[in-house]
Coordinates of N, CA and C in Angstrom, one line a residue:
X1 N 21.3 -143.7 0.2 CA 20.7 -144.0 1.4 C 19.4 -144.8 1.1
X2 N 18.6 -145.7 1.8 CA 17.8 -146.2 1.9 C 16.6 -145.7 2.9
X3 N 17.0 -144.5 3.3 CA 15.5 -143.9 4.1 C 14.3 -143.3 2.9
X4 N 13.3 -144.1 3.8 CA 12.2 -143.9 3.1 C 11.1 -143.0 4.0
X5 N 10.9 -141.9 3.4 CA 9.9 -140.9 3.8 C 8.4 -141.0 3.4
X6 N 7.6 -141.5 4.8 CA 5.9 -141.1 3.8 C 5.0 -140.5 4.6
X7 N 4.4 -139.7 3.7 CA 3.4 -138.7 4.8 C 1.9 -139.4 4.9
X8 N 1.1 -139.5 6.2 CA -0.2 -140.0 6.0 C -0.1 -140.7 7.6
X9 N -1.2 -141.6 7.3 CA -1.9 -142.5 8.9 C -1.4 -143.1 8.8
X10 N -0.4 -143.6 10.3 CA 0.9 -144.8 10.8 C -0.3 -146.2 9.9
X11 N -1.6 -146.1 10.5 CA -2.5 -147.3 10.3 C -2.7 -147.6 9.2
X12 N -2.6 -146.4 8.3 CA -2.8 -147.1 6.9 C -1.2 -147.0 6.1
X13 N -0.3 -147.0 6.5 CA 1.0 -146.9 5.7 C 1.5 -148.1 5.9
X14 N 1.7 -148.7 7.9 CA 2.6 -149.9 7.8 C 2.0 -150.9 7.4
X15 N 0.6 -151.3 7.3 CA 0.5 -152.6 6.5 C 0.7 -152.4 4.8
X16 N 1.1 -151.3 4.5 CA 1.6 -151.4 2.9 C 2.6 -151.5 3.2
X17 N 3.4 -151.3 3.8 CA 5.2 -151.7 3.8 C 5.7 -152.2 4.6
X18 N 5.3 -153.4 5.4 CA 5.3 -154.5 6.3 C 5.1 -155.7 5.5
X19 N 5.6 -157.0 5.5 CA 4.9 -158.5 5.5 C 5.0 -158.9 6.4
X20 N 4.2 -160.3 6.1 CA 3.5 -161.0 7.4 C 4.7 -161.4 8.1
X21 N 6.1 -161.8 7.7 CA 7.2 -162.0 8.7 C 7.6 -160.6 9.3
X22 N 7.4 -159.4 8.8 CA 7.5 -158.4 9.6 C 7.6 -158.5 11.2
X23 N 8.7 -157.6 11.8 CA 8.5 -157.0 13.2 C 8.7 -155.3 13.3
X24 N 7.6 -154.8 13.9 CA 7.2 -153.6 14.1 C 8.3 -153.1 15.4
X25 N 8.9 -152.7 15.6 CA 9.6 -152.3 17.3 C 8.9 -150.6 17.7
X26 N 8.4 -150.8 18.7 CA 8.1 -149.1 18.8 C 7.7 -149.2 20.6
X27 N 7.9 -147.6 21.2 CA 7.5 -147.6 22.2 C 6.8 -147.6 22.9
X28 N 6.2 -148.1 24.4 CA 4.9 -148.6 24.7 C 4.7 -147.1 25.2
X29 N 2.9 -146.4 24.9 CA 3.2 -145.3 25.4 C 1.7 -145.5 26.2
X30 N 1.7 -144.2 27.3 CA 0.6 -144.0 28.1 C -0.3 -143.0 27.8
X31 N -0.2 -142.1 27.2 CA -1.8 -141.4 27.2 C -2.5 -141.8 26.5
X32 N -3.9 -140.8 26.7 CA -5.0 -141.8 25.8 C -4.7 -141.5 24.2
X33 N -4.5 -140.5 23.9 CA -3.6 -140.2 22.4 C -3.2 -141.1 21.8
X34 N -2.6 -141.3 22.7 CA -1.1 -142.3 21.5 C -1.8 -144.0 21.9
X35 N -2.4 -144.4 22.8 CA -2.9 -145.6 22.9 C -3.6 -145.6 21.9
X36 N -4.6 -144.9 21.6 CA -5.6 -145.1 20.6 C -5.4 -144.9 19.0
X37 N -4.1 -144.3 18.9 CA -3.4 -144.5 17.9 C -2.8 -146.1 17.6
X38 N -2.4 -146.3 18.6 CA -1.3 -147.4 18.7 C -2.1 -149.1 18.3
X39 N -3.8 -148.6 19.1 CA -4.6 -149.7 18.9 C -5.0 -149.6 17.0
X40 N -5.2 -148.2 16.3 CA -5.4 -148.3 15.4 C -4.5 -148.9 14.1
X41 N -2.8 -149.0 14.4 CA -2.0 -149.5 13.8 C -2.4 -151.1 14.0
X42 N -2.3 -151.2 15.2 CA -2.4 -152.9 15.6 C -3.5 -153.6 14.7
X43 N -4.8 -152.4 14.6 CA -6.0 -153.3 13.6 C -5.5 -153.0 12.4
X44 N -5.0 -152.3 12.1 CA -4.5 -152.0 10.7 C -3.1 -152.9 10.2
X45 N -2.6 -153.3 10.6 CA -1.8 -154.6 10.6 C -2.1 -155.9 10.7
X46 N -3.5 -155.9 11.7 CA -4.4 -157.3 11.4 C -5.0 -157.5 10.4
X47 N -5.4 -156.1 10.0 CA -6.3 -156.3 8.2 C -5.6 -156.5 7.2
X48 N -4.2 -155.9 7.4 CA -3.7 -156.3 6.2 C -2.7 -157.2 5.8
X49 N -2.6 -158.0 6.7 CA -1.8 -159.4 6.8 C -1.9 -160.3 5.8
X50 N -0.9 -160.9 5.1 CA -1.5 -161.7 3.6 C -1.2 -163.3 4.3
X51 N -1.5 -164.5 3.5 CA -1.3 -165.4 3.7 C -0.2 -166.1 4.8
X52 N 0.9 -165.0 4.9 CA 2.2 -165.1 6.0 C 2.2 -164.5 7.4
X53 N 0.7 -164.4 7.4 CA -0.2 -163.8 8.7 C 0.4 -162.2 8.6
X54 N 0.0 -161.6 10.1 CA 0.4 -160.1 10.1 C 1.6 -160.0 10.5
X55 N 2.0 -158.9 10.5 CA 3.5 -158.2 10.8 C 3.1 -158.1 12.7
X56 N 4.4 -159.0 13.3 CA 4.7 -158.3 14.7 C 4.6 -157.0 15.5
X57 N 3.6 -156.9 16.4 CA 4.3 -155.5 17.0 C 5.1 -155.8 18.5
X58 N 5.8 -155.1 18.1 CA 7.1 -155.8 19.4 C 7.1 -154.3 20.4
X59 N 6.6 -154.2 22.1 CA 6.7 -153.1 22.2 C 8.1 -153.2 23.4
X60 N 8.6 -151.8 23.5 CA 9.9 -151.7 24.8 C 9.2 -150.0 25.1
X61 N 9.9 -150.0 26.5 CA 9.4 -149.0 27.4 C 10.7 -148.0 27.3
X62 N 10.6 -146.7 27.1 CA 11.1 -145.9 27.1 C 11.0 -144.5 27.5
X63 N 10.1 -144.2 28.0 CA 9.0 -143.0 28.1 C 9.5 -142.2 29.4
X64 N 10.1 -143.0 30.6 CA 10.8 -142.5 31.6 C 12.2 -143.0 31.9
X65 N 12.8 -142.3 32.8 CA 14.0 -142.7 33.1 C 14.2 -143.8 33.8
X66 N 13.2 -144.6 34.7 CA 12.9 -145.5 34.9 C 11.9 -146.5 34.3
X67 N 12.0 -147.8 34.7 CA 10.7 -148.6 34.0 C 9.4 -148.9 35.0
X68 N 8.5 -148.6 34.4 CA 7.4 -148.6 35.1 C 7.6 -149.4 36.3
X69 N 7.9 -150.6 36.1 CA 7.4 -151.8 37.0 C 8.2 -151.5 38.2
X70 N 9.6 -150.7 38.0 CA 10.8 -150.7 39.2 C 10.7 -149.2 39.9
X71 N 9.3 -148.5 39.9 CA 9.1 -147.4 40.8 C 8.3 -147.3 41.9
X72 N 7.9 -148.6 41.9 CA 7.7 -149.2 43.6 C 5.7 -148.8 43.9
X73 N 5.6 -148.5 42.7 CA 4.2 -148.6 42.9 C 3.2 -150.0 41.9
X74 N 2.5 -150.1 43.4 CA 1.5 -151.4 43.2 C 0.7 -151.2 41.5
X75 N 0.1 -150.2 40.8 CA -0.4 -150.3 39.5 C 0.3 -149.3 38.5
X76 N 1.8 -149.3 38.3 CA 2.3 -148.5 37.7 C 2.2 -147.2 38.1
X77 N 1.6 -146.2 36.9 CA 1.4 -145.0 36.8 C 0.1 -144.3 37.6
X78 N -1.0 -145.6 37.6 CA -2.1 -145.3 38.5 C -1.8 -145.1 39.7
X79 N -0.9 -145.1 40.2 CA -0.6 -145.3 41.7 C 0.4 -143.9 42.3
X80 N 0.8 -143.3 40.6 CA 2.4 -142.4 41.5 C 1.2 -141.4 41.8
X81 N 2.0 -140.5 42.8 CA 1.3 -139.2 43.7 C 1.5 -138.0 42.1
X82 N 1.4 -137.1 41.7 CA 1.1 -135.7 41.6 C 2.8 -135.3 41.2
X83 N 3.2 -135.2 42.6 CA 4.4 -134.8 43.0 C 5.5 -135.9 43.2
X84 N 5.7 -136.7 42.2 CA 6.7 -137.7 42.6 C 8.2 -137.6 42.4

């Protein structure tokens, strides 16, 4: 098998095992958690980009059973009630 296991910070792993033709695919997420995670990979892929620039992050929505944009509210998530 070719699965590779590593323990540590997403930010500092994938620019060691990424190149600059790299594409990252992962899901776009909403809390502040994981955003702030997500922004730290993103710099941590900018820094470590070699001459073949950085590795892609490619993001797809998966988080609900619907996609944000087709649940009929004007700002996404800012907009659903409580109780939807």
């Amino acid at each position: 098998s070719d699965l590779l296991v590593k323990v540590g910070k997403p930010d500092k792993i994938f620019p060691e095992l990424l190149s600059g033709d790299s594409i990252l695919l992962t899901q776009q997420e909403v809390t502040s958690a994981e955003l702030t995670i997500d922004s730290w990979v993103r710099l941590g892929l900018e820094k470590g980009g070699t001459s073949k620039g950085s590795p892609q992050l490619t993001y797809c929505w998966g988080s609900t059973l619907f996609h944000k944009d087709d649940i009929g509210f004007k700002d996404g998530f800012d907009d659903v009630p409580e109780f939807f």
